[in-house]
């Protein structure tokens, strides 16, 4: 119903004491694996470059890194209770199949079933951002709340929404795909086919595109930018240049931060949550980014006592770099103490 449970040969182990749990975060650039014991204590972690676009290779690669991490914990797969996986794509809640994982090059991959067969353990698959929202609800690093949004901003943008303590997936499993909300109909083309989507302004590729445009216009306008000295500037380069006082970079970051602030406001209006956590690659920009987002929220609230009060009552945070939001989220899918976020009893 709200997550996917795929049964492998060794899945029927309900009578055994809690064993190791493995969380896997499959990202656009790396696979991160975290192994914890029954108390949640970290036993091992592994990071390897991202999965192959070829399905058989990808399954073999993911299974291998999981086995390596479990071995590093001094254990074997027989000691593993279950594996949770967060994947940047659309996850079919009935089958564990992953579709439209564009950044990984997967059109259709029965990830849950294939991995459960390969590893001999239960595998639960969820969209990575939604898994992260579940993990934040469970770990409560900013204090307990049953209503929160995790806004994942990296290569793309989407939101994981927990309402009344439960992950909100929607009928298609697409609730929170706000990266494709159009903020500027005359803006840059988006991979989805529309123009001026939130992603084109605030995600990594959009910020890099704005940097290239700033470099090009620096030549014609005569306003220098330090980005000109960087070959193929990335979003990280833009944030670094802005922090160093580069005006062109600062404008790009301000535009992204204003768009993030606008989406935070709209998420709060839509879902009435009390906590919005910003994570993903953009969170490495750290406190200066959060300050700019907060300035954007203050501008939204300035003419509106209603908006000002709403935003004042909303806690907006950046996920800490020490919080394994992806892998912890994947582990949080495994319950049984998920406080109802994932209805484990409903997925068997
Ligand atoms: Zn789009």
Short mmCIF file of C-alpha atoms and ligand atoms in Angstrom, two decimals:
data_model
loop_
_atom_site.label_atom_id
_atom_site.label_comp_id
_atom_site.label_asym_id
_atom_site.label_seq_id
_atom_site.Cartn_x
_atom_site.Cartn_y
_atom_site.Cartn_z
CA UNK A 1 0.00 0.00 0.00
CA UNK A 2 2.53 2.56 1.04
CA UNK A 3 5.72 0.69 0.33
CA UNK A 4 6.93 -2.33 -1.49
CA UNK A 5 7.87 -5.62 0.06
CA UNK A 6 9.40 -8.20 -2.17
CA UNK A 7 9.87 -11.66 -0.86
CA UNK A 8 13.03 -13.61 -1.54
CA UNK A 9 14.03 -17.14 -0.63
CA UNK A 10 15.15 -16.14 2.86
CA UNK A 11 12.37 -13.68 3.56
CA UNK A 12 10.27 -15.78 5.91
CA UNK A 13 12.27 -15.11 9.03
CA UNK A 14 9.67 -13.50 11.24
CA UNK A 15 10.40 -15.87 14.12
CA UNK A 16 14.09 -15.01 14.29
CA UNK A 17 15.35 -12.18 16.52
CA UNK A 18 15.95 -8.80 14.86
CA UNK A 19 19.08 -8.98 12.75
CA UNK A 20 21.04 -6.45 10.77
CA UNK A 21 19.20 -3.95 8.61
CA UNK A 22 20.71 -2.49 5.48
CA UNK A 23 19.82 0.87 3.95
CA UNK A 24 20.83 1.63 0.36
CA UNK A 25 20.68 5.08 -1.21
CA UNK A 26 21.06 4.85 -4.97
CA UNK A 27 21.93 8.30 -6.26
CA UNK A 28 22.92 9.84 -9.54
CA UNK A 29 26.61 9.73 -8.64
CA UNK A 30 27.01 7.12 -5.89
CA UNK A 31 25.52 4.15 -4.12
CA UNK A 32 25.66 4.56 -0.35
CA UNK A 33 25.09 1.59 1.95
CA UNK A 34 24.61 1.67 5.72
CA UNK A 35 24.41 -1.45 7.90
CA UNK A 36 22.89 -1.13 11.38
CA UNK A 37 22.17 -3.64 14.11
CA UNK A 38 18.90 -4.15 15.94
CA UNK A 39 19.57 -1.07 18.10
CA UNK A 40 20.30 1.15 15.11
CA UNK A 41 24.04 1.25 15.83
CA UNK A 42 26.10 1.64 12.65
CA UNK A 43 28.07 -1.54 11.87
CA UNK A 44 29.42 -0.63 8.43
CA UNK A 45 29.08 1.82 5.58
CA UNK A 46 30.15 1.73 1.95
CA UNK A 47 30.13 4.25 -0.87
CA UNK A 48 30.80 3.32 -4.50
CA UNK A 49 30.26 5.12 -7.82
CA UNK A 50 26.72 4.96 -9.12
CA UNK A 51 24.93 1.98 -10.60
CA UNK A 52 25.20 0.94 -14.21
CA UNK A 53 22.43 1.88 -16.62
CA UNK A 54 22.39 -1.73 -17.82
CA UNK A 55 19.88 -3.64 -15.64
CA UNK A 56 21.83 -6.90 -15.14
CA UNK A 57 25.02 -5.00 -14.32
CA UNK A 58 23.15 -2.67 -11.98
CA UNK A 59 21.59 -5.54 -10.01
CA UNK A 60 24.96 -7.32 -9.75
CA UNK A 61 26.70 -4.10 -8.69
CA UNK A 62 24.14 -3.22 -6.02
CA UNK A 63 24.08 -6.79 -4.67
CA UNK A 64 27.88 -6.81 -4.54
CA UNK A 65 28.19 -3.58 -2.57
CA UNK A 66 25.52 -4.75 -0.12
CA UNK A 67 27.43 -8.02 0.41
CA UNK A 68 30.68 -6.09 0.88
CA UNK A 69 29.12 -3.83 3.51
CA UNK A 70 27.62 -6.79 5.36
CA UNK A 71 31.01 -8.55 5.30
CA UNK A 72 32.61 -5.37 6.62
CA UNK A 73 30.16 -5.61 9.54
CA UNK A 74 31.58 -9.09 10.22
CA UNK A 75 28.37 -10.79 9.12
CA UNK A 76 26.81 -12.67 6.22
CA UNK A 77 23.53 -12.18 4.39
CA UNK A 78 22.01 -14.81 6.71
CA UNK A 79 22.33 -12.23 9.50
CA UNK A 80 20.41 -9.59 7.55
CA UNK A 81 16.75 -9.07 8.39
CA UNK A 82 15.86 -6.89 5.43
CA UNK A 83 17.21 -4.37 2.93
CA UNK A 84 15.60 -0.99 2.24
CA UNK A 85 16.42 0.93 -0.92
CA UNK A 86 15.79 4.51 -1.93
CA UNK A 87 15.85 5.14 -5.68
CA UNK A 88 15.47 8.40 -7.63
CA UNK A 89 12.57 7.32 -9.80
CA UNK A 90 8.99 6.21 -9.79
CA UNK A 91 8.48 3.12 -7.67
CA UNK A 92 5.52 0.80 -8.19
CA UNK A 93 4.23 0.13 -4.70
CA UNK A 94 2.81 -3.25 -5.70
CA UNK A 95 5.90 -4.75 -7.32
CA UNK A 96 9.02 -2.81 -6.30
CA UNK A 97 9.63 -2.07 -9.96
CA UNK A 98 11.41 1.17 -10.72
CA UNK A 99 10.46 3.22 -13.77
CA UNK A 100 11.63 6.56 -15.14
CA UNK A 101 14.81 6.69 -13.09
CA UNK A 102 16.07 9.16 -15.68
CA UNK A 103 19.33 10.06 -13.94
CA UNK A 104 20.25 6.38 -13.65
CA UNK A 105 19.22 5.52 -17.20
CA UNK A 106 16.66 2.95 -16.02
CA UNK A 107 13.44 2.86 -18.01
CA UNK A 108 12.06 -0.17 -16.20
CA UNK A 109 13.86 -2.30 -13.63
CA UNK A 110 12.21 -4.87 -11.30
CA UNK A 111 14.72 -3.88 -8.64
CA UNK A 112 12.97 -5.25 -5.55
CA UNK A 113 12.24 -8.68 -6.99
CA UNK A 114 15.64 -9.10 -8.65
CA UNK A 115 17.60 -8.06 -5.57
CA UNK A 116 15.49 -10.18 -3.22
CA UNK A 117 16.26 -13.19 -5.43
CA UNK A 118 19.96 -12.33 -5.64
CA UNK A 119 20.41 -11.70 -1.91
CA UNK A 120 17.85 -14.02 -0.39
CA UNK A 121 16.34 -11.37 1.88
CA UNK A 122 13.31 -9.10 1.94
CA UNK A 123 13.89 -5.93 -0.08
CA UNK A 124 11.68 -2.87 0.29
CA UNK A 125 11.96 -0.18 -2.37
CA UNK A 126 10.76 3.41 -2.22
CA UNK A 127 11.48 6.63 -4.03
CA UNK A 128 14.59 8.13 -2.42
CA UNK A 129 13.11 11.46 -1.39
CA UNK A 130 9.99 9.86 0.06
CA UNK A 131 12.20 7.39 1.95
CA UNK A 132 14.21 10.31 3.33
CA UNK A 133 11.00 11.95 4.57
CA UNK A 134 10.10 8.72 6.38
CA UNK A 135 13.58 8.62 7.91
CA UNK A 136 13.38 12.23 9.10
CA UNK A 137 10.00 11.56 10.65
CA UNK A 138 11.40 8.57 12.48
CA UNK A 139 14.74 10.06 13.56
CA UNK A 140 13.22 13.47 14.37
CA UNK A 141 16.57 15.35 14.31
CA UNK A 142 14.70 18.67 14.60
CA UNK A 143 12.24 17.45 17.20
CA UNK A 144 9.17 15.25 16.88
CA UNK A 145 6.45 16.15 14.41
CA UNK A 146 3.95 14.09 12.43
CA UNK A 147 3.63 16.66 9.63
CA UNK A 148 6.73 17.46 7.61
CA UNK A 149 8.07 17.90 4.11
CA UNK A 150 11.52 16.86 2.96
CA UNK A 151 12.54 18.93 -0.04
CA UNK A 152 15.28 17.11 -1.93
CA UNK A 153 17.21 19.47 -4.23
CA UNK A 154 20.01 17.94 -6.23
CA UNK A 155 20.17 16.91 -9.86
CA UNK A 156 16.37 17.23 -9.79
CA UNK A 157 13.85 18.33 -7.18
CA UNK A 158 11.06 16.52 -5.44
CA UNK A 159 9.41 16.49 -2.05
CA UNK A 160 8.57 13.72 0.39
CA UNK A 161 5.46 14.50 2.40
CA UNK A 162 4.57 12.96 5.76
CA UNK A 163 1.07 13.86 6.93
CA UNK A 164 -0.32 12.82 10.29
CA UNK A 165 2.61 10.44 10.65
CA UNK A 166 2.15 8.66 7.33
CA UNK A 167 3.97 8.96 4.04
CA UNK A 168 1.71 10.57 1.46
CA UNK A 169 2.34 8.88 -1.91
CA UNK A 170 -0.77 9.75 -3.90
CA UNK A 171 -2.63 7.41 -6.25
CA UNK A 172 0.26 7.27 -8.75
CA UNK A 173 3.07 7.43 -6.22
CA UNK A 174 3.92 10.87 -7.55
CA UNK A 175 2.82 13.15 -4.70
CA UNK A 176 5.51 15.77 -4.16
CA UNK A 177 6.92 15.90 -7.70
CA UNK A 178 7.07 19.66 -7.34
CA UNK A 179 10.24 20.05 -9.39
CA UNK A 180 7.96 20.37 -12.41
CA UNK A 181 5.71 23.08 -11.05
CA UNK A 182 6.09 25.90 -13.55
CA UNK A 183 7.36 29.10 -11.95
CA UNK A 184 8.29 30.92 -15.16
CA UNK A 185 6.33 29.88 -18.30
CA UNK A 186 8.78 31.88 -20.42
CA UNK A 187 11.80 30.34 -18.72
CA UNK A 188 14.35 27.75 -19.75
CA UNK A 189 13.23 24.43 -21.23
CA UNK A 190 12.96 21.55 -18.77
CA UNK A 191 13.70 17.87 -19.42
CA UNK A 192 9.99 17.17 -18.80
CA UNK A 193 9.00 19.21 -21.86
CA UNK A 194 7.65 22.26 -20.05
CA UNK A 195 9.42 25.60 -19.58
CA UNK A 196 10.51 27.36 -16.41
CA UNK A 197 9.91 24.48 -14.00
CA UNK A 198 11.17 24.90 -10.42
CA UNK A 199 14.01 22.50 -11.35
CA UNK A 200 15.26 24.78 -14.12
CA UNK A 201 15.83 27.51 -11.52
CA UNK A 202 16.94 25.76 -8.33
CA UNK A 203 18.32 22.29 -9.20
CA UNK A 204 21.96 21.62 -10.02
CA UNK A 205 21.66 21.58 -13.80
CA UNK A 206 19.59 24.76 -13.81
CA UNK A 207 22.11 26.61 -11.66
CA UNK A 208 24.95 25.40 -13.91
CA UNK A 209 23.06 26.62 -16.98
CA UNK A 210 22.56 30.03 -15.37
CA UNK A 211 26.30 30.11 -14.66
CA UNK A 212 27.10 29.49 -18.35
CA UNK A 213 24.71 32.29 -19.30
CA UNK A 214 26.36 34.61 -16.76
CA UNK A 215 29.77 33.83 -18.23
CA UNK A 216 28.48 34.48 -21.76
CA UNK A 217 26.85 37.77 -20.78
CA UNK A 218 29.96 38.84 -18.84
CA UNK A 219 31.77 38.92 -22.16
CA UNK A 220 29.16 41.16 -23.79
CA UNK A 221 28.22 43.33 -20.77
CA UNK A 222 31.72 43.88 -19.47
CA UNK A 223 30.71 42.94 -15.92
CA UNK A 224 33.35 40.43 -14.82
CA UNK A 225 32.51 37.27 -12.94
CA UNK A 226 34.89 34.84 -11.30
CA UNK A 227 32.84 32.05 -12.89
CA UNK A 228 34.61 32.89 -16.17
CA UNK A 229 37.77 31.34 -14.76
CA UNK A 230 36.06 28.02 -14.02
CA UNK A 231 35.80 25.45 -16.80
CA UNK A 232 32.19 24.27 -17.01
CA UNK A 233 31.04 25.71 -13.62
CA UNK A 234 28.81 23.53 -11.45
CA UNK A 235 26.23 24.55 -8.86
CA UNK A 236 28.92 24.07 -6.19
CA UNK A 237 31.16 26.53 -8.07
CA UNK A 238 28.32 29.05 -8.20
CA UNK A 239 27.67 28.79 -4.45
CA UNK A 240 31.40 29.13 -3.73
CA UNK A 241 31.67 32.20 -5.98
CA UNK A 242 28.59 33.76 -4.36
CA UNK A 243 30.05 33.16 -0.90
CA UNK A 244 33.23 34.92 -2.06
CA UNK A 245 31.20 37.96 -3.10
CA UNK A 246 30.84 37.43 -6.86
CA UNK A 247 27.80 39.51 -7.87
CA UNK A 248 26.71 37.42 -10.87
CA UNK A 249 26.92 34.22 -8.84
CA UNK A 250 25.07 35.91 -6.00
CA UNK A 251 22.17 36.77 -8.34
CA UNK A 252 21.92 33.13 -9.48
CA UNK A 253 21.86 31.91 -5.89
CA UNK A 254 19.34 34.58 -4.90
CA UNK A 255 17.03 33.53 -7.74
CA UNK A 256 17.30 29.88 -6.68
CA UNK A 257 16.76 30.77 -3.01
CA UNK A 258 13.74 32.93 -3.88
CA UNK A 259 12.24 30.03 -5.85
CA UNK A 260 12.90 27.64 -2.94
CA UNK A 261 11.26 30.12 -0.54
CA UNK A 262 8.25 30.39 -2.81
CA UNK A 263 7.91 26.60 -2.96
CA UNK A 264 8.31 26.32 0.82
CA UNK A 265 5.43 28.79 1.20
CA UNK A 266 3.28 26.85 -1.27
CA UNK A 267 4.06 23.52 0.39
CA UNK A 268 3.03 24.97 3.76
CA UNK A 269 -0.18 26.33 2.22
CA UNK A 270 -0.92 23.02 0.51
CA UNK A 271 -0.12 20.66 3.37
CA UNK A 272 -0.10 22.76 6.56
CA UNK A 273 3.09 21.08 7.81
CA UNK A 274 5.15 22.45 10.68
CA UNK A 275 8.60 21.39 9.44
CA UNK A 276 10.25 21.73 6.03
CA UNK A 277 13.70 20.15 5.70
CA UNK A 278 15.87 21.03 2.71
CA UNK A 279 18.39 18.39 1.65
CA UNK A 280 20.13 16.92 -1.36
CA UNK A 281 23.25 18.26 -3.01
CA UNK A 282 22.18 21.86 -2.51
CA UNK A 283 22.32 21.46 1.28
CA UNK A 284 26.13 21.45 1.00
CA UNK A 285 25.83 25.19 0.36
CA UNK A 286 25.06 25.33 4.07
CA UNK A 287 24.00 28.21 6.23
CA UNK A 288 24.48 30.98 3.62
CA UNK A 289 21.86 29.24 1.46
CA UNK A 290 19.43 28.93 4.37
CA UNK A 291 19.90 32.63 5.13
CA UNK A 292 18.97 33.52 1.55
CA UNK A 293 15.93 31.23 1.66
CA UNK A 294 14.89 32.83 4.94
CA UNK A 295 15.29 36.27 3.36
CA UNK A 296 13.00 35.09 0.56
CA UNK A 297 10.43 33.91 3.09
CA UNK A 298 10.62 37.28 4.86
CA UNK A 299 9.92 39.04 1.53
CA UNK A 300 6.89 36.79 0.97
CA UNK A 301 5.57 37.58 4.46
CA UNK A 302 6.26 41.33 4.37
CA UNK A 303 2.98 42.41 2.70
CA UNK A 304 0.84 39.64 4.22
CA UNK A 305 0.20 39.13 7.95
CA UNK A 306 -1.37 35.76 7.02
CA UNK A 307 1.71 34.53 5.15
CA UNK A 308 4.03 36.02 7.79
CA UNK A 309 2.27 34.21 10.63
CA UNK A 310 2.13 30.94 8.71
CA UNK A 311 5.83 31.07 7.87
CA UNK A 312 6.82 32.19 11.36
CA UNK A 313 5.16 29.04 12.69
CA UNK A 314 7.03 26.84 10.18
CA UNK A 315 10.44 25.44 11.02
CA UNK A 316 12.66 25.52 7.91
CA UNK A 317 15.91 23.58 8.27
CA UNK A 318 18.80 22.26 6.25
CA UNK A 319 19.59 18.62 6.74
CA UNK A 320 22.95 18.25 8.49
CA UNK A 321 25.88 16.85 6.55
CA UNK A 322 26.35 14.31 9.35
CA UNK A 323 22.85 12.90 8.93
CA UNK A 324 22.74 9.94 6.54
CA UNK A 325 19.37 11.08 5.26
CA UNK A 326 19.27 8.71 2.28
CA UNK A 327 20.46 5.48 3.89
CA UNK A 328 18.70 6.20 7.18
CA UNK A 329 15.53 6.80 5.20
CA UNK A 330 15.93 3.48 3.42
CA UNK A 331 16.36 1.72 6.77
CA UNK A 332 13.30 3.52 8.14
CA UNK A 333 11.25 1.73 5.48
CA UNK A 334 11.91 -1.54 7.28
CA UNK A 335 9.96 -0.93 10.49
CA UNK A 336 8.41 -2.39 12.57
CA UNK A 337 8.71 0.74 14.72
CA UNK A 338 8.01 3.22 11.93
CA UNK A 339 5.18 4.82 13.88
CA UNK A 340 2.74 4.06 11.08
CA UNK A 341 4.64 5.96 8.41
CA UNK A 342 4.96 2.83 6.34
CA UNK A 343 2.19 0.36 6.94
CA UNK A 344 4.37 -2.72 7.14
CA UNK A 345 1.39 -4.88 8.00
CA UNK A 346 -0.22 -3.82 4.74
CA UNK A 347 2.60 -4.71 2.38
CA UNK A 348 3.14 -8.39 3.05
ZN1 LIG B 1 9.84 20.18 -15.75
#
